[in-house]
mmCIF file of C-alpha atoms in Angstrom:
data_model
loop_
_atom_site.group_PDB
_atom_site.id
_atom_site.type_symbol
_atom_site.label_atom_id
_atom_site.label_comp_id
_atom_site.label_asym_id
_atom_site.label_seq_id
_atom_site.Cartn_x
_atom_site.Cartn_y
_atom_site.Cartn_z
ATOM 1 C CA UNK A 27 -22.882 15.128 7.920
ATOM 2 C CA UNK A 28 -18.708 14.855 7.779
ATOM 3 C CA UNK A 29 -16.554 14.662 10.296
ATOM 4 C CA UNK A 30 -13.441 16.006 8.412
ATOM 5 C CA UNK A 31 -10.194 17.077 9.348
ATOM 6 C CA UNK A 32 -8.398 20.017 8.651
ATOM 7 C CA UNK A 33 -5.012 21.936 8.723
ATOM 8 C CA UNK A 34 -5.425 25.727 8.677
ATOM 9 C CA UNK A 35 -1.872 26.788 8.594
ATOM 10 C CA UNK A 36 1.917 23.968 8.989
ATOM 11 C CA UNK A 37 2.847 23.941 12.433
ATOM 12 C CA UNK A 38 2.831 20.960 15.385
ATOM 13 C CA UNK A 39 0.076 18.259 15.820
ATOM 14 C CA UNK A 40 -2.630 20.352 17.529
ATOM 15 C CA UNK A 41 -2.970 21.825 14.439
ATOM 16 C CA UNK A 42 -4.733 19.216 12.880
ATOM 17 C CA UNK A 43 -8.588 20.323 14.141
ATOM 18 C CA UNK A 44 -12.381 18.953 13.455
ATOM 19 C CA UNK A 45 -14.894 20.664 11.766
ATOM 20 C CA UNK A 46 -19.034 19.470 10.116
ATOM 21 C CA UNK A 47 -19.199 18.672 6.471
ATOM 22 C CA UNK A 48 -22.504 19.230 4.453
ATOM 23 C CA UNK A 49 -21.261 16.401 2.336
ATOM 24 C CA UNK A 50 -22.643 17.561 -0.951
ATOM 25 C CA UNK A 51 -24.076 15.153 -3.736
ATOM 26 C CA UNK A 52 -20.479 12.943 -5.460
ATOM 27 C CA UNK A 53 -20.846 14.159 -8.646
ATOM 28 C CA UNK A 54 -20.038 12.656 -12.427
ATOM 29 C CA UNK A 55 -17.184 9.557 -12.012
ATOM 30 C CA UNK A 56 -16.489 10.137 -8.655
ATOM 31 C CA UNK A 57 -18.126 8.350 -5.046
ATOM 32 C CA UNK A 58 -18.991 8.987 -1.865
ATOM 33 C CA UNK A 59 -17.168 6.246 0.685
ATOM 34 C CA UNK A 60 -18.560 6.256 4.818
ATOM 35 C CA UNK A 61 -14.802 5.650 6.185
ATOM 36 C CA UNK A 62 -14.845 2.287 7.998
ATOM 37 C CA UNK A 63 -10.485 2.542 8.877
ATOM 38 C CA UNK A 64 -7.442 4.717 7.473
ATOM 39 C CA UNK A 65 -4.338 4.353 7.587
ATOM 40 C CA UNK A 66 -1.272 6.315 9.919
ATOM 41 C CA UNK A 67 1.756 7.142 7.065
ATOM 42 C CA UNK A 68 4.420 9.587 7.319
ATOM 43 C CA UNK A 69 3.880 11.488 4.923
ATOM 44 C CA UNK A 70 0.842 12.856 6.871
ATOM 45 C CA UNK A 71 3.699 14.559 8.942
ATOM 46 C CA UNK A 72 5.400 15.778 5.507
ATOM 47 C CA UNK A 73 1.778 16.640 4.654
ATOM 48 C CA UNK A 74 1.535 18.731 8.628
ATOM 49 C CA UNK A 75 4.104 20.137 8.662
ATOM 50 C CA UNK A 76 4.682 21.448 5.575
ATOM 51 C CA UNK A 77 8.217 19.720 5.133
ATOM 52 C CA UNK A 78 5.203 18.404 1.664
ATOM 53 C CA UNK A 79 3.850 21.728 0.624
ATOM 54 C CA UNK A 80 0.837 21.844 -0.527
ATOM 55 C CA UNK A 81 -2.427 24.559 -0.975
ATOM 56 C CA UNK A 82 -4.233 25.441 1.964
ATOM 57 C CA UNK A 83 -6.619 24.759 3.727
ATOM 58 C CA UNK A 84 -5.850 20.801 3.292
ATOM 59 C CA UNK A 85 -6.956 17.894 4.451
ATOM 60 C CA UNK A 86 -4.698 15.357 5.673
ATOM 61 C CA UNK A 87 -4.086 11.039 4.973
ATOM 62 C CA UNK A 88 -4.092 9.209 1.788
ATOM 63 C CA UNK A 89 -5.063 5.947 2.770
ATOM 64 C CA UNK A 90 -8.695 5.318 3.133
ATOM 65 C CA UNK A 91 -11.112 1.895 2.983
ATOM 66 C CA UNK A 92 -14.779 2.276 3.885
ATOM 67 C CA UNK A 93 -17.934 0.957 1.512
ATOM 68 C CA UNK A 94 -19.327 3.074 -1.173
ATOM 69 C CA UNK A 95 -22.894 4.257 0.169
ATOM 70 C CA UNK A 96 -23.529 5.909 -3.373
ATOM 71 C CA UNK A 97 -22.700 6.023 -7.083
ATOM 72 C CA UNK A 98 -21.797 9.376 -9.146
ATOM 73 C CA UNK A 99 -23.368 9.604 -12.550
ATOM 74 C CA UNK A 100 -20.821 7.205 -15.026
ATOM 75 C CA UNK A 101 -19.446 5.659 -12.534
ATOM 76 C CA UNK A 102 -20.148 1.455 -13.867
ATOM 77 C CA UNK A 103 -17.014 -0.549 -12.037
ATOM 78 C CA UNK A 104 -18.305 0.313 -8.104
ATOM 79 C CA UNK A 105 -21.912 -0.795 -6.616
ATOM 80 C CA UNK A 106 -23.207 0.821 -3.598
ATOM 81 C CA UNK A 107 -22.183 -1.520 -1.096
ATOM 82 C CA UNK A 108 -18.902 -2.049 -2.175
ATOM 83 C CA UNK A 109 -16.279 -2.427 -0.682
ATOM 84 C CA UNK A 110 -13.199 -0.746 -1.857
ATOM 85 C CA UNK A 111 -9.913 0.780 -0.631
ATOM 86 C CA UNK A 112 -7.248 3.975 -2.038
ATOM 87 C CA UNK A 113 -4.360 5.270 -1.475
ATOM 88 C CA UNK A 114 -4.938 8.756 -3.207
ATOM 89 C CA UNK A 115 -2.785 10.436 -4.728
ATOM 90 C CA UNK A 116 -6.486 12.671 -3.107
ATOM 91 C CA UNK A 117 -5.249 13.774 0.455
ATOM 92 C CA UNK A 118 -8.446 13.212 2.204
ATOM 93 C CA UNK A 119 -8.602 10.655 4.227
ATOM 94 C CA UNK A 120 -8.728 11.718 7.843
ATOM 95 C CA UNK A 121 -13.326 12.119 6.588
ATOM 96 C CA UNK A 122 -15.660 9.442 8.550
ATOM 97 C CA UNK A 123 -16.966 9.900 4.435
ATOM 98 C CA UNK A 124 -16.451 11.300 1.769
ATOM 99 C CA UNK A 125 -16.217 11.629 -2.369
ATOM 100 C CA UNK A 126 -13.483 9.798 -4.337
ATOM 101 C CA UNK A 127 -12.750 10.014 -7.765
ATOM 102 C CA UNK A 128 -14.198 6.033 -8.432
ATOM 103 C CA UNK A 129 -11.342 5.321 -10.649
ATOM 104 C CA UNK A 130 -8.817 5.521 -7.736
ATOM 105 C CA UNK A 131 -10.405 3.055 -5.902
ATOM 106 C CA UNK A 132 -9.798 -1.035 -4.816
ATOM 107 C CA UNK A 133 -12.077 -3.222 -4.734
ATOM 108 C CA UNK A 134 -10.799 -5.532 -0.996
ATOM 109 C CA UNK A 135 -10.759 -8.797 -1.066
ATOM 110 C CA UNK A 136 -13.412 -10.540 0.919
ATOM 111 C CA UNK A 137 -10.479 -12.721 2.254
ATOM 112 C CA UNK A 138 -8.564 -9.338 4.132
ATOM 113 C CA UNK A 139 -10.488 -7.086 7.139
ATOM 114 C CA UNK A 140 -10.871 -3.431 6.515
ATOM 115 C CA UNK A 141 -8.498 -3.060 9.237
ATOM 116 C CA UNK A 142 -5.843 -4.965 7.675
ATOM 117 C CA UNK A 143 -5.823 -3.083 4.273
ATOM 118 C CA UNK A 144 -5.481 0.429 5.396
ATOM 119 C CA UNK A 145 -2.544 -1.020 7.019
ATOM 120 C CA UNK A 146 -1.136 -2.652 4.302
ATOM 121 C CA UNK A 147 -2.442 -0.207 0.772
ATOM 122 C CA UNK A 148 -0.471 2.571 0.487
ATOM 123 C CA UNK A 149 3.166 1.052 2.882
ATOM 124 C CA UNK A 150 3.132 -2.838 1.080
ATOM 125 C CA UNK A 151 2.710 -1.033 -2.898
ATOM 126 C CA UNK A 152 5.917 1.455 -1.695
ATOM 127 C CA UNK A 153 6.606 -1.800 -0.568
ATOM 128 C CA UNK A 154 6.149 -3.245 -3.907
ATOM 129 C CA UNK A 155 7.449 -0.600 -5.893
ATOM 130 C CA UNK A 156 10.639 -0.227 -3.922
ATOM 131 C CA UNK A 157 11.944 -3.719 -4.608
ATOM 132 C CA UNK A 158 10.618 -4.541 -7.731
ATOM 133 C CA UNK A 159 10.188 -1.290 -10.317
ATOM 134 C CA UNK A 160 13.030 0.853 -7.916
ATOM 135 C CA UNK A 161 15.809 -1.201 -6.962
ATOM 136 C CA UNK A 162 15.237 -4.277 -8.258
ATOM 137 C CA UNK A 163 16.505 -7.321 -6.271
ATOM 138 C CA UNK A 164 17.649 -10.447 -7.631
ATOM 139 C CA UNK A 165 17.700 -12.979 -5.315
ATOM 140 C CA UNK A 166 20.913 -13.807 -3.268
ATOM 141 C CA UNK A 167 22.216 -9.554 -2.821
ATOM 142 C CA UNK A 168 22.051 -8.988 0.843
ATOM 143 C CA UNK A 169 19.677 -6.257 1.207
ATOM 144 C CA UNK A 170 19.723 -2.319 4.120
ATOM 145 C CA UNK A 171 16.606 -1.682 5.752
ATOM 146 C CA UNK A 172 17.282 1.569 7.782
ATOM 147 C CA UNK A 173 14.225 2.091 10.211
ATOM 148 C CA UNK A 174 13.115 -2.192 9.857
ATOM 149 C CA UNK A 175 10.227 -2.035 12.598
ATOM 150 C CA UNK A 176 8.529 0.330 10.843
ATOM 151 C CA UNK A 177 5.916 0.294 9.280
ATOM 152 C CA UNK A 178 7.557 0.152 5.529
ATOM 153 C CA UNK A 179 9.896 -1.801 6.190
ATOM 154 C CA UNK A 180 8.422 -4.700 7.736
ATOM 155 C CA UNK A 181 6.786 -5.292 5.013
ATOM 156 C CA UNK A 182 10.646 -4.439 3.609
ATOM 157 C CA UNK A 183 11.290 -7.426 5.063
ATOM 158 C CA UNK A 184 9.297 -10.092 4.360
ATOM 159 C CA UNK A 185 8.948 -9.036 0.849
ATOM 160 C CA UNK A 186 12.609 -9.234 0.350
ATOM 161 C CA UNK A 187 13.131 -12.112 2.207
ATOM 162 C CA UNK A 188 10.241 -14.101 0.169
ATOM 163 C CA UNK A 189 12.407 -13.620 -2.916
ATOM 164 C CA UNK A 190 15.419 -14.591 -2.075
ATOM 165 C CA UNK A 191 17.403 -11.066 -0.235
ATOM 166 C CA UNK A 192 18.826 -11.326 2.973
ATOM 167 C CA UNK A 193 18.028 -8.373 4.828
ATOM 168 C CA UNK A 194 20.122 -6.969 7.119
ATOM 169 C CA UNK A 195 18.180 -4.428 9.509
ATOM 170 C CA UNK A 196 18.934 -1.156 11.771
ATOM 171 C CA UNK A 197 16.412 -0.515 14.772
ATOM 172 C CA UNK A 198 16.758 2.306 17.354
ATOM 173 C CA UNK A 199 15.202 0.485 21.155
ATOM 174 C CA UNK A 200 15.569 -3.913 21.534
ATOM 175 C CA UNK A 201 11.566 -4.754 21.497
ATOM 176 C CA UNK A 202 12.172 -3.326 17.040
ATOM 177 C CA UNK A 203 15.318 -5.319 16.420
ATOM 178 C CA UNK A 204 12.128 -7.926 17.823
ATOM 179 C CA UNK A 205 9.547 -7.347 15.130
ATOM 180 C CA UNK A 206 12.406 -6.903 13.188
ATOM 181 C CA UNK A 207 13.265 -10.065 13.372
ATOM 182 C CA UNK A 208 9.557 -12.202 12.990
ATOM 183 C CA UNK A 209 9.315 -10.121 10.742
ATOM 184 C CA UNK A 210 11.903 -11.754 8.685
ATOM 185 C CA UNK A 211 15.920 -10.102 8.623
ATOM 186 C CA UNK A 212 18.268 -12.023 8.283
ATOM 187 C CA UNK A 213 21.029 -9.554 10.784
ATOM 188 C CA UNK A 214 19.413 -6.411 12.762
ATOM 189 C CA UNK A 215 21.245 -3.475 14.180
ATOM 190 C CA UNK A 216 19.832 -1.626 16.662
ATOM 191 C CA UNK A 217 22.098 1.760 15.642
ATOM 192 C CA UNK A 218 22.342 3.871 19.033
ATOM 193 C CA UNK A 219 24.355 0.972 20.141
ATOM 194 C CA UNK A 220 27.602 -0.237 17.242
ATOM 195 C CA UNK A 221 28.631 1.727 14.169
ATOM 196 C CA UNK A 222 26.162 0.496 12.071
ATOM 197 C CA UNK A 223 28.606 0.837 8.290
ATOM 198 C CA UNK A 224 30.643 -0.449 10.939
ATOM 199 C CA UNK A 225 29.097 -3.578 10.630
ATOM 200 C CA UNK A 226 27.711 -4.037 8.100
ATOM 201 C CA UNK A 227 30.823 -4.369 6.264
ATOM 202 C CA UNK A 228 31.472 -6.342 8.824
ATOM 203 C CA UNK A 229 28.573 -9.036 7.920
ATOM 204 C CA UNK A 230 29.547 -8.446 3.886
ATOM 205 C CA UNK A 231 33.544 -9.781 3.839
ATOM 206 C CA UNK A 232 34.292 -5.744 3.583
ATOM 207 C CA UNK A 233 32.099 -4.894 0.776
ATOM 208 C CA UNK A 234 29.536 -3.080 1.523
ATOM 209 C CA UNK A 235 26.082 -3.920 0.288
ATOM 210 C CA UNK A 236 24.519 -3.600 -3.352
ATOM 211 C CA UNK A 237 21.156 -2.208 -1.945
ATOM 212 C CA UNK A 238 20.316 -0.256 0.845
ATOM 213 C CA UNK A 239 16.118 1.012 1.273
ATOM 214 C CA UNK A 240 16.265 4.795 3.152
ATOM 215 C CA UNK A 241 12.993 5.674 4.825
ATOM 216 C CA UNK A 242 14.793 7.528 7.512
ATOM 217 C CA UNK A 243 16.324 10.290 5.944
ATOM 218 C CA UNK A 244 19.166 12.692 6.806
ATOM 219 C CA UNK A 245 20.341 10.981 9.910
ATOM 220 C CA UNK A 246 21.151 8.073 7.999
ATOM 221 C CA UNK A 247 22.469 9.443 4.809
ATOM 222 C CA UNK A 248 25.725 9.119 5.508
ATOM 223 C CA UNK A 249 25.528 5.761 7.016
ATOM 224 C CA UNK A 250 24.029 4.680 4.004
ATOM 225 C CA UNK A 251 26.811 6.205 2.445
ATOM 226 C CA UNK A 252 29.411 4.703 4.285
ATOM 227 C CA UNK A 253 27.463 0.774 3.617
ATOM 228 C CA UNK A 254 26.867 0.874 0.259
ATOM 229 C CA UNK A 255 28.754 -1.852 -2.258
ATOM 230 C CA UNK A 256 30.984 0.077 -5.515
ATOM 231 C CA UNK A 257 28.403 1.066 -7.673
ATOM 232 C CA UNK A 258 25.624 0.246 -5.208
ATOM 233 C CA UNK A 259 22.260 1.658 -5.462
ATOM 234 C CA UNK A 260 20.490 3.864 -2.711
ATOM 235 C CA UNK A 261 17.161 4.565 -2.510
ATOM 236 C CA UNK A 262 16.348 7.026 -0.732
ATOM 237 C CA UNK A 263 12.352 7.281 0.191
ATOM 238 C CA UNK A 264 11.326 8.978 3.359
ATOM 239 C CA UNK A 265 12.519 12.024 5.551
ATOM 240 C CA UNK A 266 11.409 10.976 9.102
ATOM 241 C CA UNK A 267 14.366 12.434 11.004
ATOM 242 C CA UNK A 268 14.421 15.444 7.470
ATOM 243 C CA UNK A 269 15.124 15.567 4.729
ATOM 244 C CA UNK A 270 18.943 15.627 2.751
ATOM 245 C CA UNK A 271 19.745 18.741 1.771
ATOM 246 C CA UNK A 272 23.667 20.450 0.541
ATOM 247 C CA UNK A 273 25.151 16.387 -1.567
ATOM 248 C CA UNK A 274 27.668 17.565 -2.844
ATOM 249 C CA UNK A 275 27.595 14.937 -6.339
ATOM 250 C CA UNK A 276 30.785 14.324 -5.214
ATOM 251 C CA UNK A 277 30.959 12.052 -2.410
ATOM 252 C CA UNK A 278 28.591 9.531 -4.528
ATOM 253 C CA UNK A 279 32.388 8.987 -6.713
ATOM 254 C CA UNK A 280 34.505 8.958 -3.638
ATOM 255 C CA UNK A 281 32.052 5.919 -1.061
ATOM 256 C CA UNK A 282 32.914 3.574 -5.067
ATOM 257 C CA UNK A 283 31.426 5.590 -7.453
ATOM 258 C CA UNK A 284 27.215 5.041 -6.255
ATOM 259 C CA UNK A 285 23.764 5.129 -7.245
ATOM 260 C CA UNK A 286 20.226 7.041 -6.184
ATOM 261 C CA UNK A 287 17.104 7.878 -5.956
ATOM 262 C CA UNK A 288 14.056 9.043 -4.319
ATOM 263 C CA UNK A 289 11.431 8.173 -5.669
ATOM 264 C CA UNK A 290 8.037 8.684 -5.109
ATOM 265 C CA UNK A 291 5.149 6.429 -5.220
ATOM 266 C CA UNK A 292 3.529 7.832 -7.802
ATOM 267 C CA UNK A 293 5.579 8.027 -10.687
ATOM 268 C CA UNK A 294 5.628 3.932 -10.957
ATOM 269 C CA UNK A 295 2.094 4.655 -10.206
ATOM 270 C CA UNK A 296 1.115 6.355 -12.534
ATOM 271 C CA UNK A 297 -1.685 4.355 -14.614
ATOM 272 C CA UNK A 298 -4.989 1.408 -14.203
ATOM 273 C CA UNK A 299 -2.866 -0.688 -15.548
ATOM 274 C CA UNK A 300 0.809 0.111 -13.008
ATOM 275 C CA UNK A 301 -1.730 0.864 -10.127
ATOM 276 C CA UNK A 302 -3.316 -3.070 -10.169
ATOM 277 C CA UNK A 303 -0.798 -4.292 -11.493
ATOM 278 C CA UNK A 304 0.721 -2.988 -7.738
ATOM 279 C CA UNK A 305 -2.005 -4.090 -5.663
ATOM 280 C CA UNK A 306 -2.615 -7.460 -7.228
ATOM 281 C CA UNK A 307 1.176 -8.210 -6.320
ATOM 282 C CA UNK A 308 0.940 -6.719 -2.526
ATOM 283 C CA UNK A 309 -2.625 -9.536 -1.983
ATOM 284 C CA UNK A 310 -0.050 -11.987 -3.583
ATOM 285 C CA UNK A 311 2.077 -11.487 -1.615
ATOM 286 C CA UNK A 312 -0.479 -10.841 1.410
ATOM 287 C CA UNK A 313 -2.172 -14.603 1.222
ATOM 288 C CA UNK A 314 2.264 -16.332 0.523
ATOM 289 C CA UNK A 315 2.009 -15.245 4.500
ATOM 290 C CA UNK A 316 5.482 -13.705 2.670
ATOM 291 C CA UNK A 317 4.203 -10.366 3.788
ATOM 292 C CA UNK A 318 2.252 -9.678 6.865
ATOM 293 C CA UNK A 319 0.022 -6.514 8.307
ATOM 294 C CA UNK A 320 1.885 -5.853 12.299
ATOM 295 C CA UNK A 321 -0.604 -3.642 13.667
ATOM 296 C CA UNK A 322 1.132 -2.192 15.974
ATOM 297 C CA UNK A 323 -1.676 0.731 17.337
ATOM 298 C CA UNK A 324 -4.146 1.699 16.915
ATOM 299 C CA UNK A 325 -6.170 5.050 17.699
ATOM 300 C CA UNK A 326 -9.310 6.911 17.901
ATOM 301 C CA UNK A 327 -10.011 8.643 14.238
ATOM 302 C CA UNK A 328 -10.363 12.639 16.622
ATOM 303 C CA UNK A 329 -7.299 11.522 18.106
ATOM 304 C CA UNK A 330 -5.144 11.224 14.937
ATOM 305 C CA UNK A 331 -2.645 14.618 16.238
ATOM 306 C CA UNK A 332 -2.185 11.930 19.318
ATOM 307 C CA UNK A 333 -1.535 9.655 16.828
ATOM 308 C CA UNK A 334 0.859 11.673 15.121
ATOM 309 C CA UNK A 335 3.446 12.212 18.243
ATOM 310 C CA UNK A 336 3.442 8.974 18.785
ATOM 311 C CA UNK A 337 4.662 7.593 15.396
ATOM 312 C CA UNK A 338 7.328 11.644 15.722
ATOM 313 C CA UNK A 339 8.401 10.300 18.636
ATOM 314 C CA UNK A 340 9.001 7.096 17.837
ATOM 315 C CA UNK A 341 6.936 4.976 19.588
ATOM 316 C CA UNK A 342 4.716 3.170 17.299
ATOM 317 C CA UNK A 343 5.971 -0.894 16.507
ATOM 318 C CA UNK A 344 5.123 -1.296 12.728
ATOM 319 C CA UNK A 345 1.623 0.465 11.687
ATOM 320 C CA UNK A 346 -0.579 2.290 13.190
ATOM 321 C CA UNK A 347 -4.300 2.082 12.634
ATOM 322 C CA UNK A 348 -7.018 5.265 12.889
ATOM 323 C CA UNK A 349 -10.883 3.889 13.534
ATOM 324 C CA UNK A 350 -14.053 6.756 13.778
#
């Protein structure tokens, strides 16, 4: 029997309910994976609250690491005992065991432990596509990273520094400021204490920044608009403070002929080749020490609701890992 989390309705963390499930044998093209670590991501909150609509009842979580326990018909790329990870798009990672498409599984290098992989796969591949495929950041550019101490934010900071960018990070507390500096941020602004856009202008000689990576959403949208350089790019990749809505395109003209992208990971990781290239680049950056898996806290897997509460309250640092 597997222990599996389900939501019957959208709402607060209390809607996460656990139960026993008798898993069938893996079907053709599937593998059964015993979970060893699960990565918590803000997208889990979006599905739980209904911000991202999904048929109900539904599982939660997309990022997990585990061990292959059984093979379905036709699976030749994996073997029983292989350490594997996935970051979706199939959800349901909050489970002690589950059957998954073999095509979505990635072998984990021996040098990378389970917790590190669970903390990095989704967030690290998100950083990869944001920096290298979407914004195409170049050495010498200055980039503003909102939530620079968050699960994705601190990886973005290290990645950007490694490729030669100057990083301005925003955070909410002194503790998070220290973490962003440790990740390599050149300048850290505590948004509760300063006018971020004004400080960004001061740091850039009044020009603003050519690239902004914003995982916060509604609360930082005005700040991003006022911080962008002429013809700058705002990449809005998350909604931690709520979704941005009611945007009049004229504001982009008024603020300097700006560009805006609202990307999702799986539009950049469509083919197996794109997926593998991104993961290979992620593990290359990890091996070089360019990024560090900052696991700020762990929770028991069945305490996922408590982990959600901490994440939404801004009480987490770096990545959060759930352990069976």
